[in-house]
mmCIF file of C-alpha atoms in Angstrom:
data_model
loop_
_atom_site.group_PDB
_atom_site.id
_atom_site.type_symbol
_atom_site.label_atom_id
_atom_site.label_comp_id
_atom_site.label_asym_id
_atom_site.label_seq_id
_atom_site.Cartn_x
_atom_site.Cartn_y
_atom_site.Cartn_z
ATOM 1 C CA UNK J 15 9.372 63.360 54.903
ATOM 2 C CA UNK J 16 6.884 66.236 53.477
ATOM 3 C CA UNK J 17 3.595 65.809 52.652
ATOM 4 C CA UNK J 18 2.424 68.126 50.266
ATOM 5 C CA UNK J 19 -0.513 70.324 50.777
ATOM 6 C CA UNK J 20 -3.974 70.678 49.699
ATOM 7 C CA UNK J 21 -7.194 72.071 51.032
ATOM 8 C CA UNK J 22 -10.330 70.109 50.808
ATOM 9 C CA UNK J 23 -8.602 66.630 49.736
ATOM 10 C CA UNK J 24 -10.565 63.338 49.031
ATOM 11 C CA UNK J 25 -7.574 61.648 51.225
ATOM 12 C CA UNK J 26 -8.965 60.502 54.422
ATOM 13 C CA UNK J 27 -7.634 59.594 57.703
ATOM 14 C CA UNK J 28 -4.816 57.174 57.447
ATOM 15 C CA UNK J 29 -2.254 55.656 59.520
ATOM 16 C CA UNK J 30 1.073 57.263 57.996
ATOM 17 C CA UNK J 31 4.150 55.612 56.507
ATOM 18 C CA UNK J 32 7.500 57.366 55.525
ATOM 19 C CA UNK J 33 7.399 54.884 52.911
ATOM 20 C CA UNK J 34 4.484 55.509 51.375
ATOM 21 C CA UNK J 35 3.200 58.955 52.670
ATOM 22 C CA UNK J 36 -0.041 60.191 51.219
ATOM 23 C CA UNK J 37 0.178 62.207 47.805
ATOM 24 C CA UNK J 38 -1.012 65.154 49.596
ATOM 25 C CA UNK J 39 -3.052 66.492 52.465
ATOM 26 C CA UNK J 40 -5.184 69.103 54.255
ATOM 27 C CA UNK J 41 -4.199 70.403 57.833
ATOM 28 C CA UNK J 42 -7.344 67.968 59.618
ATOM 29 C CA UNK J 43 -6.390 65.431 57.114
ATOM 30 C CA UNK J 44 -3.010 65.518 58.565
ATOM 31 C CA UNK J 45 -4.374 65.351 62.574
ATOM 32 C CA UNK J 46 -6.506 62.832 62.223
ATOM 33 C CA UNK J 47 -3.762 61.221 60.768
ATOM 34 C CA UNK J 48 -1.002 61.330 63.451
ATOM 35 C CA UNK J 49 -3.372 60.590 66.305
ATOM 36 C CA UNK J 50 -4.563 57.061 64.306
ATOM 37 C CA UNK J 51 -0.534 56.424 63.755
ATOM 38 C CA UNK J 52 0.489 57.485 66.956
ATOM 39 C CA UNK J 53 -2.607 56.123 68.965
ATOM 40 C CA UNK J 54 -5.132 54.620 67.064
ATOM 41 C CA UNK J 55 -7.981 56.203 67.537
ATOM 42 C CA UNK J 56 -10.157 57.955 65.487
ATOM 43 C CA UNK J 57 -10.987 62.026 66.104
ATOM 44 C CA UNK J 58 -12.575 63.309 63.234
ATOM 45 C CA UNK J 59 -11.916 63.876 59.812
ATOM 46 C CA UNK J 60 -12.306 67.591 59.411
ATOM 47 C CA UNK J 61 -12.245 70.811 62.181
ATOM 48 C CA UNK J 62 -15.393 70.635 62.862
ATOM 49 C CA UNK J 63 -15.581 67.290 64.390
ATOM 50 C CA UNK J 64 -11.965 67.720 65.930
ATOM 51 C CA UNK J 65 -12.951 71.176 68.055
ATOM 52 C CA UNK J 66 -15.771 68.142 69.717
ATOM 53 C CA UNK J 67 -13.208 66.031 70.684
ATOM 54 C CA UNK J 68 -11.470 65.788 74.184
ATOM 55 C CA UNK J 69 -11.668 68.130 76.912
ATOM 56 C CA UNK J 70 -11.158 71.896 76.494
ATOM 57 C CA UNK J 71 -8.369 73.592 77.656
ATOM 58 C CA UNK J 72 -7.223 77.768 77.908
ATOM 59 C CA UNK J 73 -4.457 77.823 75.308
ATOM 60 C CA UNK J 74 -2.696 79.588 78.327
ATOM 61 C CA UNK J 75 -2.262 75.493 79.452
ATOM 62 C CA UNK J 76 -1.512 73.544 75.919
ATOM 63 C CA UNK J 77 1.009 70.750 75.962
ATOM 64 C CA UNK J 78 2.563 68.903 73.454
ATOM 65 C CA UNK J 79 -0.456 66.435 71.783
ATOM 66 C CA UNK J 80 -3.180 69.380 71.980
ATOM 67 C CA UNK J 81 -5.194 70.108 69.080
ATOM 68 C CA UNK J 82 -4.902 73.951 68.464
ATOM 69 C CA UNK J 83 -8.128 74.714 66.452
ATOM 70 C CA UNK J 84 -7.877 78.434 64.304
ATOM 71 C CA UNK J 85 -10.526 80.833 63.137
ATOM 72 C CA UNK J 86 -8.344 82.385 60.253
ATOM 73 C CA UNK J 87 -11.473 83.812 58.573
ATOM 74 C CA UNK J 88 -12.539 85.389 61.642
ATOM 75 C CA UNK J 89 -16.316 85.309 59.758
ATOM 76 C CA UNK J 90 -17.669 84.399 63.126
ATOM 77 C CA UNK J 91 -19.666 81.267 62.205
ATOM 78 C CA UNK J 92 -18.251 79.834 65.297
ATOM 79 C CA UNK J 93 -16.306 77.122 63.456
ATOM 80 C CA UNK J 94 -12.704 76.957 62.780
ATOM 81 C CA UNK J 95 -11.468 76.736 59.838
ATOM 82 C CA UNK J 96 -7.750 75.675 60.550
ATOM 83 C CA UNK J 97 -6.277 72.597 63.148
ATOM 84 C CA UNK J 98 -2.309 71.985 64.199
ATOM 85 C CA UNK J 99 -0.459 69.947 67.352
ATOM 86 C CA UNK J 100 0.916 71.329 69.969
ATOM 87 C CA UNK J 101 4.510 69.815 69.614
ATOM 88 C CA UNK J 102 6.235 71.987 72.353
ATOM 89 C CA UNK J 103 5.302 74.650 74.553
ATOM 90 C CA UNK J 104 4.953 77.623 72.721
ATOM 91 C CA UNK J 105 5.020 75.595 69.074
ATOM 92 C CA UNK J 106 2.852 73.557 66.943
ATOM 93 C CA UNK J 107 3.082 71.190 63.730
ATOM 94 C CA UNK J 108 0.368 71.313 61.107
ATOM 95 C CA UNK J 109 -0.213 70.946 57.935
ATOM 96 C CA UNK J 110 -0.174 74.456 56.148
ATOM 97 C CA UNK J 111 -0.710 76.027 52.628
ATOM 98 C CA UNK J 112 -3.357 77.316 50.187
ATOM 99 C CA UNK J 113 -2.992 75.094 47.830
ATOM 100 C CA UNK J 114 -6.389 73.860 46.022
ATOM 101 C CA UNK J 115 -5.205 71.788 43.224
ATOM 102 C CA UNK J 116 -4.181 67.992 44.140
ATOM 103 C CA UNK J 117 -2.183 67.946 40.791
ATOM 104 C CA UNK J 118 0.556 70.416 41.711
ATOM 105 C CA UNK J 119 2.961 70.498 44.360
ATOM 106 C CA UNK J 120 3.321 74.358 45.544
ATOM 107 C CA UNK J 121 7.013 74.508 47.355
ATOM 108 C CA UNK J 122 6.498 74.927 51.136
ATOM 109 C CA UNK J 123 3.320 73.898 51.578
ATOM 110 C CA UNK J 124 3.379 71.129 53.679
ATOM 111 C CA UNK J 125 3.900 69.648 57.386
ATOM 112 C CA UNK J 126 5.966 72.464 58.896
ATOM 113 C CA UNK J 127 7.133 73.272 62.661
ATOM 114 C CA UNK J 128 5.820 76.700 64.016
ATOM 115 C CA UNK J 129 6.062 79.174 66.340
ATOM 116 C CA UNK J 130 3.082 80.511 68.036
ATOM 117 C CA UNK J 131 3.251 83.552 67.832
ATOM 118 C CA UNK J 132 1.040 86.403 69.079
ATOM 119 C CA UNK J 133 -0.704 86.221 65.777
ATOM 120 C CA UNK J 134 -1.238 82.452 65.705
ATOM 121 C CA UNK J 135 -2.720 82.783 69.559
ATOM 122 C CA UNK J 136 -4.635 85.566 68.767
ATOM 123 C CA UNK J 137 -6.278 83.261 65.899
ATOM 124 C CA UNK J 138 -7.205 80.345 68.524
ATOM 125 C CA UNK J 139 -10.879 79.451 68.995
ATOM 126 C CA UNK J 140 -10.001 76.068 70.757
ATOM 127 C CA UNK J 141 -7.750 73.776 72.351
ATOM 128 C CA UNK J 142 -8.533 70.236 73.216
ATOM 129 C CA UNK J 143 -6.856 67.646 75.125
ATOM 130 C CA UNK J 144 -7.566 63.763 74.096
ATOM 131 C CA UNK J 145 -4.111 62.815 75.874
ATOM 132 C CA UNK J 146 -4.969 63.651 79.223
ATOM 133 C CA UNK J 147 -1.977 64.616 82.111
ATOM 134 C CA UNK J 148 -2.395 60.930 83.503
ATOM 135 C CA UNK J 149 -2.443 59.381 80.050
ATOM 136 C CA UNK J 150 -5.857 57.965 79.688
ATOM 137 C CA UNK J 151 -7.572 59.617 76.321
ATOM 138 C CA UNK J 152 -10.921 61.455 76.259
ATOM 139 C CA UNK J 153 -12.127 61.112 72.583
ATOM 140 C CA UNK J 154 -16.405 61.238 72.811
ATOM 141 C CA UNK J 155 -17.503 63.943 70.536
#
């Protein structure tokens, strides 16, 4: 199912249940999220304790289970401001919208599928690899 979207939430990292998804959520809201469901461990709650997590990686070498960290502002305060999974090569899932107001539910702001696109790589300030190739997981800020 969808999880609608909105920035800044009070929801925090929670382990996920098509039964009983989350009234809403922001994009590291929604990472921190799958990696408790899916491996249940802790990485953060917002981007900037996710872009501390794992091992970095040249986005030239993502794989699926990467955290692709954005600088959509591009204001230079060497923080990003955005975080989605690599699902594929060459795509990630994220949470995604501009929605500020937990009360409303804006249509098509929610988990989505994406390409990456030259405009989404060109917006990359990290990527970080907790799953490592032989399976063990690096997680130390």
């Amino acid at each position: 199912g969808k999880i609608p979207y909105c920035i800044d939430s009070v929801q925090l990292t929670q382990i996920l249940d098509k039964n009983n998804p989350p009234p809403y959520m922001d994009c590291a809201d929604f990472s921190s999220s799958v990696y408790l469901t899916i491996l249940g461990i802790k990485i953060g709650y917002n981007t900037k304790e996710q872009i501390k997590r794992g091992i970095a990686v040249p986005k030239e070498y993502m794989l699926p289970g990467d955290l692709i960290l954005f600088d959509w502002n591009s204001d230079n305060d060497g923080l990003p401001n955005h975080v989605g999974i690599c699902s594929y090569p060459g795509e990630m899932i994220d949470e995604s919208g501009r929605n500020s107001d937990p009360t409303k539910v804006v249509e098509g702001e929610d988990v989505r599928r994406a390409p990456l696109t030259a405009s989404l790589l060109s917006q990359i300030k990290d990527v970080r690899r907790i799953i490592q190739n032989d399976g063990s997981i690096i997680n130390e800020p």
